mmCIF file of C-alpha atoms and ligand atoms in Angstrom:
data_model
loop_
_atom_site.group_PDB
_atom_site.id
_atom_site.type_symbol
_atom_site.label_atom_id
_atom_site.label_comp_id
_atom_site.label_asym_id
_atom_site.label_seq_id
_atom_site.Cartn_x
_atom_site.Cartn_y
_atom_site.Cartn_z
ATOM 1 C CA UNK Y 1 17.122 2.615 12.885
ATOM 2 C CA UNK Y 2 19.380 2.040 9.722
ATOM 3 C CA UNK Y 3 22.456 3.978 11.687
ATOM 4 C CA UNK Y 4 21.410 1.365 14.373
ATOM 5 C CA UNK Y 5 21.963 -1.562 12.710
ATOM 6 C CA UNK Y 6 25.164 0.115 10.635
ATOM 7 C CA UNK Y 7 26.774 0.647 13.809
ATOM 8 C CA UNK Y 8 25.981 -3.230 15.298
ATOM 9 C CA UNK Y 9 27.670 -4.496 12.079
ATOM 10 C CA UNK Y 10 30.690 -2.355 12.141
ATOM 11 C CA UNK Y 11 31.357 -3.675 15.818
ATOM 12 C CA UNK Y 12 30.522 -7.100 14.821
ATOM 13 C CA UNK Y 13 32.689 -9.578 13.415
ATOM 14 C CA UNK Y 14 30.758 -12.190 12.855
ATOM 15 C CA UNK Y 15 29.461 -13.734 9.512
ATOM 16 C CA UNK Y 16 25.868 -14.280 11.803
ATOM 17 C CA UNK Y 17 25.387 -10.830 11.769
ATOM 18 C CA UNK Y 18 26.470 -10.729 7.989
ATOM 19 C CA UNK Y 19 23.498 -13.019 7.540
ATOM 20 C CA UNK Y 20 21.045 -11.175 9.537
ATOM 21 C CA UNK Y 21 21.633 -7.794 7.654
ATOM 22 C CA UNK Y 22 21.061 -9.764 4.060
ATOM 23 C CA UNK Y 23 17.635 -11.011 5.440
ATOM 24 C CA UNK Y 24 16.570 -7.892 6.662
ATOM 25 C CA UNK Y 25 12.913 -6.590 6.397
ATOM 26 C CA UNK Y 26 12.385 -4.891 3.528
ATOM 27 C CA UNK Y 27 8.628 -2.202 3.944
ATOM 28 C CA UNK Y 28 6.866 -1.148 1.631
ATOM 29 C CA UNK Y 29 4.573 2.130 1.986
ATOM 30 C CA UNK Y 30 0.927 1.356 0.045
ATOM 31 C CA UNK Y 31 -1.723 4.334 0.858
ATOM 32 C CA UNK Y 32 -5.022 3.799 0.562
ATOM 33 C CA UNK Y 33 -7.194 7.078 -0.915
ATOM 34 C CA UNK Y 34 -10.866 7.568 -2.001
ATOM 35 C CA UNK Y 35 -14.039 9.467 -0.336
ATOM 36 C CA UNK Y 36 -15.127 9.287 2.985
ATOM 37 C CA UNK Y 37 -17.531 5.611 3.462
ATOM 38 C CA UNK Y 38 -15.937 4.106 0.489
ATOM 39 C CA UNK Y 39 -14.750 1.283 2.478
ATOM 40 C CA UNK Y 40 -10.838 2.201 3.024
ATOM 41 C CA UNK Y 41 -10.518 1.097 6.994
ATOM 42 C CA UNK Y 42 -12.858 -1.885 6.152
ATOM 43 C CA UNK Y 43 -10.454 -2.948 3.346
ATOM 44 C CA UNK Y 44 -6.925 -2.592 5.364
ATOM 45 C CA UNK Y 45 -8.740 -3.996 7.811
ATOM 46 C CA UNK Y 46 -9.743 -6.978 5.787
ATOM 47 C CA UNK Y 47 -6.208 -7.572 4.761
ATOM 48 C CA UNK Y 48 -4.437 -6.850 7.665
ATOM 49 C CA UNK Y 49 -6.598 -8.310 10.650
ATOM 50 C CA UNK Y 50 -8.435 -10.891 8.379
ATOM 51 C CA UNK Y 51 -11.607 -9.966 9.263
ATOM 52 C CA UNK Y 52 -14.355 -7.301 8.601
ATOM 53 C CA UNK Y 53 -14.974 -4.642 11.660
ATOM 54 C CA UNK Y 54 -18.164 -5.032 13.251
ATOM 55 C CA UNK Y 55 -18.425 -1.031 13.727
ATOM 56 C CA UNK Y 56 -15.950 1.941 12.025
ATOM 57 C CA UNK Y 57 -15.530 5.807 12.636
ATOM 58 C CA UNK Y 58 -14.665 7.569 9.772
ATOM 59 C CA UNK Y 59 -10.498 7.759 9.775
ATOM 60 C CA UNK Y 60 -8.723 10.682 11.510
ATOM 61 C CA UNK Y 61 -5.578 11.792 9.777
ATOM 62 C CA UNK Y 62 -4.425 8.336 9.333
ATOM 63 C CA UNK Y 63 -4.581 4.829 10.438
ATOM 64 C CA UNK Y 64 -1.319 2.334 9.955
ATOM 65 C CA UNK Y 65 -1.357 -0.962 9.737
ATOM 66 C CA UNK Y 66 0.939 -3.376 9.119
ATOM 67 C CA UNK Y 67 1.349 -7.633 7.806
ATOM 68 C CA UNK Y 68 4.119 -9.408 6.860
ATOM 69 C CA UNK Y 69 3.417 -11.131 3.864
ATOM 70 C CA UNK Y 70 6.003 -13.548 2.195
ATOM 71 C CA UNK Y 71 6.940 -13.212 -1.688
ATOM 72 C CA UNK Y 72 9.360 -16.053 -2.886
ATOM 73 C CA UNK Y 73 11.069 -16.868 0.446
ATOM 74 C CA UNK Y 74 11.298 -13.697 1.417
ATOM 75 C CA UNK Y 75 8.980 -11.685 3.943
ATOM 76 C CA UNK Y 76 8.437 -8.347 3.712
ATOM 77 C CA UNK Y 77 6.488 -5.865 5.630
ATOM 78 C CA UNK Y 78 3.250 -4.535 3.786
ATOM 79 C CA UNK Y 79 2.558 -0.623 5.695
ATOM 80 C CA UNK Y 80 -0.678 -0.233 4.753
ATOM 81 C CA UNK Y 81 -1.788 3.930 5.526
ATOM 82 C CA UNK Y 82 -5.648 4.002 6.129
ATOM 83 C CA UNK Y 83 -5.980 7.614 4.757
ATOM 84 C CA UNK Y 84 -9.102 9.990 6.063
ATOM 85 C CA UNK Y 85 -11.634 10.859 2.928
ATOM 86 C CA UNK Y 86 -13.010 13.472 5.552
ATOM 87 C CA UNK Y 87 -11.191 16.653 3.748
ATOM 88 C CA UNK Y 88 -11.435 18.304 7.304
ATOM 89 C CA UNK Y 89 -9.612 15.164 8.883
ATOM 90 C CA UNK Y 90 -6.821 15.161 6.116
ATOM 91 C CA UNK Y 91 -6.014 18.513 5.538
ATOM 92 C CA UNK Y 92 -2.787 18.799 7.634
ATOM 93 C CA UNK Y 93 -2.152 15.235 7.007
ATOM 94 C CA UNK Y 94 -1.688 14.805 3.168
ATOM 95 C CA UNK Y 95 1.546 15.867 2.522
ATOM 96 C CA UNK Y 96 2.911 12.703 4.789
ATOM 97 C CA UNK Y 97 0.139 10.387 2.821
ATOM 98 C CA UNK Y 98 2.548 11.385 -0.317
ATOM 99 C CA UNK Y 99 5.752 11.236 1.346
ATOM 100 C CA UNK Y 100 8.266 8.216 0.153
ATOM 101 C CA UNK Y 101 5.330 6.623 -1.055
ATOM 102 C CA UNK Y 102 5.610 2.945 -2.908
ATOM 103 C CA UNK Y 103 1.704 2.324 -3.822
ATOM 104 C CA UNK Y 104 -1.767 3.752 -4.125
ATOM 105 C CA UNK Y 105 -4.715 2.132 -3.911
ATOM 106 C CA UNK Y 106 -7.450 4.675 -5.006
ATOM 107 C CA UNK Y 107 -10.837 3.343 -3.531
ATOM 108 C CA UNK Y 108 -14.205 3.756 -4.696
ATOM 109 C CA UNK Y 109 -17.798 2.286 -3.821
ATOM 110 C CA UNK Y 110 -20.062 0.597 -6.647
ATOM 111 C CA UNK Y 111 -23.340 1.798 -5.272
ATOM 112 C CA UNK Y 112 -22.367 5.305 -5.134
ATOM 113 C CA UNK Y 113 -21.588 7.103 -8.460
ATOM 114 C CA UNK Y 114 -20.070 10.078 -7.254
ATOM 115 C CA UNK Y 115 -17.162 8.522 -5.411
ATOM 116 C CA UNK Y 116 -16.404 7.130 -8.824
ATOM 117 C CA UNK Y 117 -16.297 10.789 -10.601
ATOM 118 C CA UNK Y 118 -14.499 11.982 -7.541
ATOM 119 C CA UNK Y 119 -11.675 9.493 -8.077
ATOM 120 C CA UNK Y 120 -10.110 12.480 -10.828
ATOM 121 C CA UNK Y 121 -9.426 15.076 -8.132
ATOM 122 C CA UNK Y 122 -7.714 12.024 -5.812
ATOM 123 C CA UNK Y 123 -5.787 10.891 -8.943
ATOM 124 C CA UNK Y 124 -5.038 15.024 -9.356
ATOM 125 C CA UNK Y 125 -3.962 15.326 -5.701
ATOM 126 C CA UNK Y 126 -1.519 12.266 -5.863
ATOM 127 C CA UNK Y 127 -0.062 13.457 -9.015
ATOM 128 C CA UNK Y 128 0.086 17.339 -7.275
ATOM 129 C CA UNK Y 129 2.588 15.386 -4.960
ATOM 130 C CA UNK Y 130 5.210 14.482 -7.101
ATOM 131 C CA UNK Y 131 4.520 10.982 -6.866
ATOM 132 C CA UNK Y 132 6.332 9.317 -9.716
ATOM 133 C CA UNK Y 133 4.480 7.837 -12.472
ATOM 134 C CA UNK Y 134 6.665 4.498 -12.212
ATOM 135 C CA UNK Y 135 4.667 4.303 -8.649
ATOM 136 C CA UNK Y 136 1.946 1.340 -8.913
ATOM 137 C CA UNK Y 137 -1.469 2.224 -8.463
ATOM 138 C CA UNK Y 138 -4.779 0.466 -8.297
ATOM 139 C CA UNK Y 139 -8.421 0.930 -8.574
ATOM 140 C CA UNK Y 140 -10.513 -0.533 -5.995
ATOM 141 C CA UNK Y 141 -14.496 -0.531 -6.358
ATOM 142 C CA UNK Y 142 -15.714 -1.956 -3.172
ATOM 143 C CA UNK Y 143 -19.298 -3.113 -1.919
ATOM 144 C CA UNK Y 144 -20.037 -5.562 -4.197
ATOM 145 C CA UNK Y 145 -22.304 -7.135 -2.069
ATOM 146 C CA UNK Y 146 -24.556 -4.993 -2.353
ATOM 147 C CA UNK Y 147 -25.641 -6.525 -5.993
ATOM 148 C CA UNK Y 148 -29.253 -4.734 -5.866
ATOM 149 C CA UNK Y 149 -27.676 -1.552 -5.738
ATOM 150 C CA UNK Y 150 -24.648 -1.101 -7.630
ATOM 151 C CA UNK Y 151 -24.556 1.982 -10.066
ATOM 152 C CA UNK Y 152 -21.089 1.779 -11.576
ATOM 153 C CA UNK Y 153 -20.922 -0.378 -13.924
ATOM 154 C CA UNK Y 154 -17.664 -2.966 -14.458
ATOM 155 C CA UNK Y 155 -16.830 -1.596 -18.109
ATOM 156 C CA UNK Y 156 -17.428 1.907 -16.796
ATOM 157 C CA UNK Y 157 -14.540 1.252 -13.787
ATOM 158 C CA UNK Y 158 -12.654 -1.085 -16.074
ATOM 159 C CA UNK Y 159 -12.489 1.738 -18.960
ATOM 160 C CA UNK Y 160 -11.460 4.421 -16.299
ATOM 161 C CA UNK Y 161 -8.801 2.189 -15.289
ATOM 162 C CA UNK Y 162 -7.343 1.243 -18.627
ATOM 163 C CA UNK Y 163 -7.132 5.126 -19.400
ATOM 164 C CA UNK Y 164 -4.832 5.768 -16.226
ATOM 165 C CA UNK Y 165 -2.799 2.758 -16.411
ATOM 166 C CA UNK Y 166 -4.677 0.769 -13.245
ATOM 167 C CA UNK Y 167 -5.363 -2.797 -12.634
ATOM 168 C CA UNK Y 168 -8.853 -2.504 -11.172
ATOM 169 C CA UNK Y 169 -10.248 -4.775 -8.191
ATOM 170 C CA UNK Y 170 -13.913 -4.818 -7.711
ATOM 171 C CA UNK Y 171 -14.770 -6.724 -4.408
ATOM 172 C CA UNK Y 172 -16.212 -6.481 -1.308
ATOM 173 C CA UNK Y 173 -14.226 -6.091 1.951
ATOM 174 C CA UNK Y 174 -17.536 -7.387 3.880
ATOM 175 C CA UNK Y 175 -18.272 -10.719 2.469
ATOM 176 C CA UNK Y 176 -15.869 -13.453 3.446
ATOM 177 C CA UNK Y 177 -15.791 -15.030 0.077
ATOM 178 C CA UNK Y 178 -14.512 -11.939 -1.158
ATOM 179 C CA UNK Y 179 -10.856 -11.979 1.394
ATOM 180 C CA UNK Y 180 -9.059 -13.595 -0.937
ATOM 181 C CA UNK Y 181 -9.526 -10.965 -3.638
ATOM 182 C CA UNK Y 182 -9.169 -8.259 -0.721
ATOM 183 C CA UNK Y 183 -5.368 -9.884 -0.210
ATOM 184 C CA UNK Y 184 -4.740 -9.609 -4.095
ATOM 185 C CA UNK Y 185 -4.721 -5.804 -4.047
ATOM 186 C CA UNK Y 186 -2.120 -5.691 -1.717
ATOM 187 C CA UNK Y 187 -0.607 -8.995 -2.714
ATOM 188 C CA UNK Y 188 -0.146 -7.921 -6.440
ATOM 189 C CA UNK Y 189 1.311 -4.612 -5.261
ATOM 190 C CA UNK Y 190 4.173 -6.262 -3.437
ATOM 191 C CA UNK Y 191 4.918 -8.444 -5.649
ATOM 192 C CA UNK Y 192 5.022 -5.716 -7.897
ATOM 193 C CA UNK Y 193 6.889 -2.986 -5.807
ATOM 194 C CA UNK Y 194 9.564 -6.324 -4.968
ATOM 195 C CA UNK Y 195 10.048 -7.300 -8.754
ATOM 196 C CA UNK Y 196 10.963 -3.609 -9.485
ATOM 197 C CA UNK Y 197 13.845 -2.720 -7.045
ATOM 198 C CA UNK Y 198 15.085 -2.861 -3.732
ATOM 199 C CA UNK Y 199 13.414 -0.719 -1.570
ATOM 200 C CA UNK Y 200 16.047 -0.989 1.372
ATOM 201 C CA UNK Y 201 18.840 -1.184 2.138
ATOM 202 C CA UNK Y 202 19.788 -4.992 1.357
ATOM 203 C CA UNK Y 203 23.334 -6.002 0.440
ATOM 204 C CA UNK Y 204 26.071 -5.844 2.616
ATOM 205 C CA UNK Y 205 29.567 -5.375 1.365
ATOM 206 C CA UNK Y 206 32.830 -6.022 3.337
ATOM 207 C CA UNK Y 207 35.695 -2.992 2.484
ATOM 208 C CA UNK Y 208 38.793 -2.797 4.226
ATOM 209 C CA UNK Y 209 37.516 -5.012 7.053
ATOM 210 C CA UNK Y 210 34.292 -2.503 7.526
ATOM 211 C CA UNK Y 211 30.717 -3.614 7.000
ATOM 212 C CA UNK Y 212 28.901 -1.094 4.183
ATOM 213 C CA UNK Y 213 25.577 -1.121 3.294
ATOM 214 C CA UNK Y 214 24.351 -0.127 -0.162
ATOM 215 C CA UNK Y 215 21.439 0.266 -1.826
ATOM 216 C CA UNK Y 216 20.317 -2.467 -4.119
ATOM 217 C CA UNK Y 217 18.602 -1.971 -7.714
ATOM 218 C CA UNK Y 218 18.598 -5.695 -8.898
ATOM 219 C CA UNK Y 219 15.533 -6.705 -10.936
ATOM 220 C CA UNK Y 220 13.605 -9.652 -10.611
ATOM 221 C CA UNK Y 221 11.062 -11.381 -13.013
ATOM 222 C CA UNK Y 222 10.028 -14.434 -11.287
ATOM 223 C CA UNK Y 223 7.997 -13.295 -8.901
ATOM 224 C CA UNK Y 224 4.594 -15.475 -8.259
ATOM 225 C CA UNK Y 225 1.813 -13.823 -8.631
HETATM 226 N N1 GTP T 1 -22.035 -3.712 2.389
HETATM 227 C C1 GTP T 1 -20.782 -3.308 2.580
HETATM 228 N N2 GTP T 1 -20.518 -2.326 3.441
HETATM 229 C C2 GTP T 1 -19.220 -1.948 3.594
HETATM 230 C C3 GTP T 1 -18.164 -2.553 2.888
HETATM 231 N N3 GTP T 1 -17.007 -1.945 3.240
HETATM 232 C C4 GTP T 1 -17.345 -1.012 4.143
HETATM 233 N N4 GTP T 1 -18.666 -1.001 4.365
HETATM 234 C C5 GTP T 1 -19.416 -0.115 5.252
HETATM 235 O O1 GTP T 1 -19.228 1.234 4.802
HETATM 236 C C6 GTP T 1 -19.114 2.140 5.897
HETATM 237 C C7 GTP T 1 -17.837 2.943 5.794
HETATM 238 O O2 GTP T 1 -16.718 2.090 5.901
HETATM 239 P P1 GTP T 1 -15.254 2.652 6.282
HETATM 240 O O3 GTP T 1 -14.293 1.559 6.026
HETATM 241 O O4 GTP T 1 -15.263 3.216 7.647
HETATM 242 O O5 GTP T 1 -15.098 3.845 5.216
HETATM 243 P P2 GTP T 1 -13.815 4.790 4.963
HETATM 244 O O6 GTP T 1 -13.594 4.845 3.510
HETATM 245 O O7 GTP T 1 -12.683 4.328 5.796
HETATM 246 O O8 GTP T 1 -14.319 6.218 5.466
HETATM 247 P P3 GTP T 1 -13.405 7.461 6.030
HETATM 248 O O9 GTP T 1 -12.551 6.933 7.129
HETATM 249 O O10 GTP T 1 -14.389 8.493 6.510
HETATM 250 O O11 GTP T 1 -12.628 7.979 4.862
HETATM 251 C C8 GTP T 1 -19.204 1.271 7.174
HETATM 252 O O12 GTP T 1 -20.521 1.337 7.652
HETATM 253 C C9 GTP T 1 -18.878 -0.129 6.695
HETATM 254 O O13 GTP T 1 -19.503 -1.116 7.479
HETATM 255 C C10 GTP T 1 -18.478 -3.614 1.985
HETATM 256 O O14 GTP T 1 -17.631 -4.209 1.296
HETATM 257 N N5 GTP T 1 -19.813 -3.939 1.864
HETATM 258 MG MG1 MG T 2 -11.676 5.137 7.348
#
């Protein structure tokens, strides 16, 4: 797509087209990781289609899906990857979960303890895949609805997150009141992932009467959330 667009500036001469290539869509890659019935299609669901889904099959290989949020005028595309937890529905997948990776959001569910303990061997199979440690990650405990039956405790999670150098979420992708907190995760990533660097190919330089496109690494701090 990039050798696309590099060829339609080359031919063009206008400044119009100058302008479109400096606004272009920047996407970032978050992947979303945690045991099976944890709540990770529920979740990118909740984000990305605003509501929760009446009925869900547990993920095969992986799910996309995709919203363009806006961060400080500009819009960028959030690529959300709705991982399997099924390791028989992931196995031939995983290495493309890793691949050019910007985010992880590791998912667990409050009413079920071992999907907390499990979250070491996900943490173990991201790091496996060279994913760099300046890559943002989260902790997600989801189902807090459920009040009655919640085994992990907050300072448990909260403890577990501080130690691996998370932010941790705890909401609920099911109740309603709970969206806005669902759209942090992923809104705090982006902001994150856009205050850090460019992650496309953004600024477009004129040499010798030839468009060239280069890849930015300017830093910004003001972002708004
Ligand atoms: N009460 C409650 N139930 C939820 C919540 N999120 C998901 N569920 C339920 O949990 C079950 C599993 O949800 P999924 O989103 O399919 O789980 P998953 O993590 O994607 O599972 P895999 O695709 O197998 O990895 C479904 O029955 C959902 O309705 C929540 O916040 N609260
Ligand atoms: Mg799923």
């Amino acid at each position: 797509r990039l050798e696309k667009m590099n060829h339609e500036v080359q031919t063009s001469t206008t400044s119009s087209y100058l302008f479109k290539m400096n606004i272009q869509t920047r996407i970032f890659k978050i992947i979303v990781i945690g045991d099976s019935n944890v709540g990770k299609t529920c979740l990118t669901f909740r984000f990305t289609g605003g509501s929760f889904p009446d009925k869900t099959e547990a993920t095969i290989g992986v799910d996309f899906r995709e919203k363009a949020v806006e961060i400080e005028g500009e819009t960028i595309k959030v690529q959300v990857w709705d991982t399997a937890g099924q390791e028989r529905f992931r196995k031939s997948m995983v290495e493309h979960y890793y691949r050019n990776v910007h985010a992880v959001v590791f998912v667990y569910d409050v009413t079920k303890m071992a999907s907390f303990r499990n979250l070491q061997t996900w943490i173990e199979e991201c790091n496996g895949h060279r994913v760099s440690a300046s890559v943002p990650r989260v902790l997600v405990g989801n189902k807090c609805d459920l009040v009655d039956q919640i085994q992990v405790p907050s300072n448990m999670a909260l403890k577990f997150a501080d130690s691996h150098n998370m932010l941790l979420f705890e909401t609920s992708a099911k109740d309603p009141k709970e969206s806005q907190n669902v759209d942090s995760i992923f809104m705090s990533l982006a902001c994150r992932l856009k205050a850090q660097k460019s992650l496309l190919y953004r600024d477009v330089e004129r040499e010798d009467g030839r468009v060239r496109l280069t890849q930015g690494t300017e830093t910004k701090t003001n972002c708004p959330c």
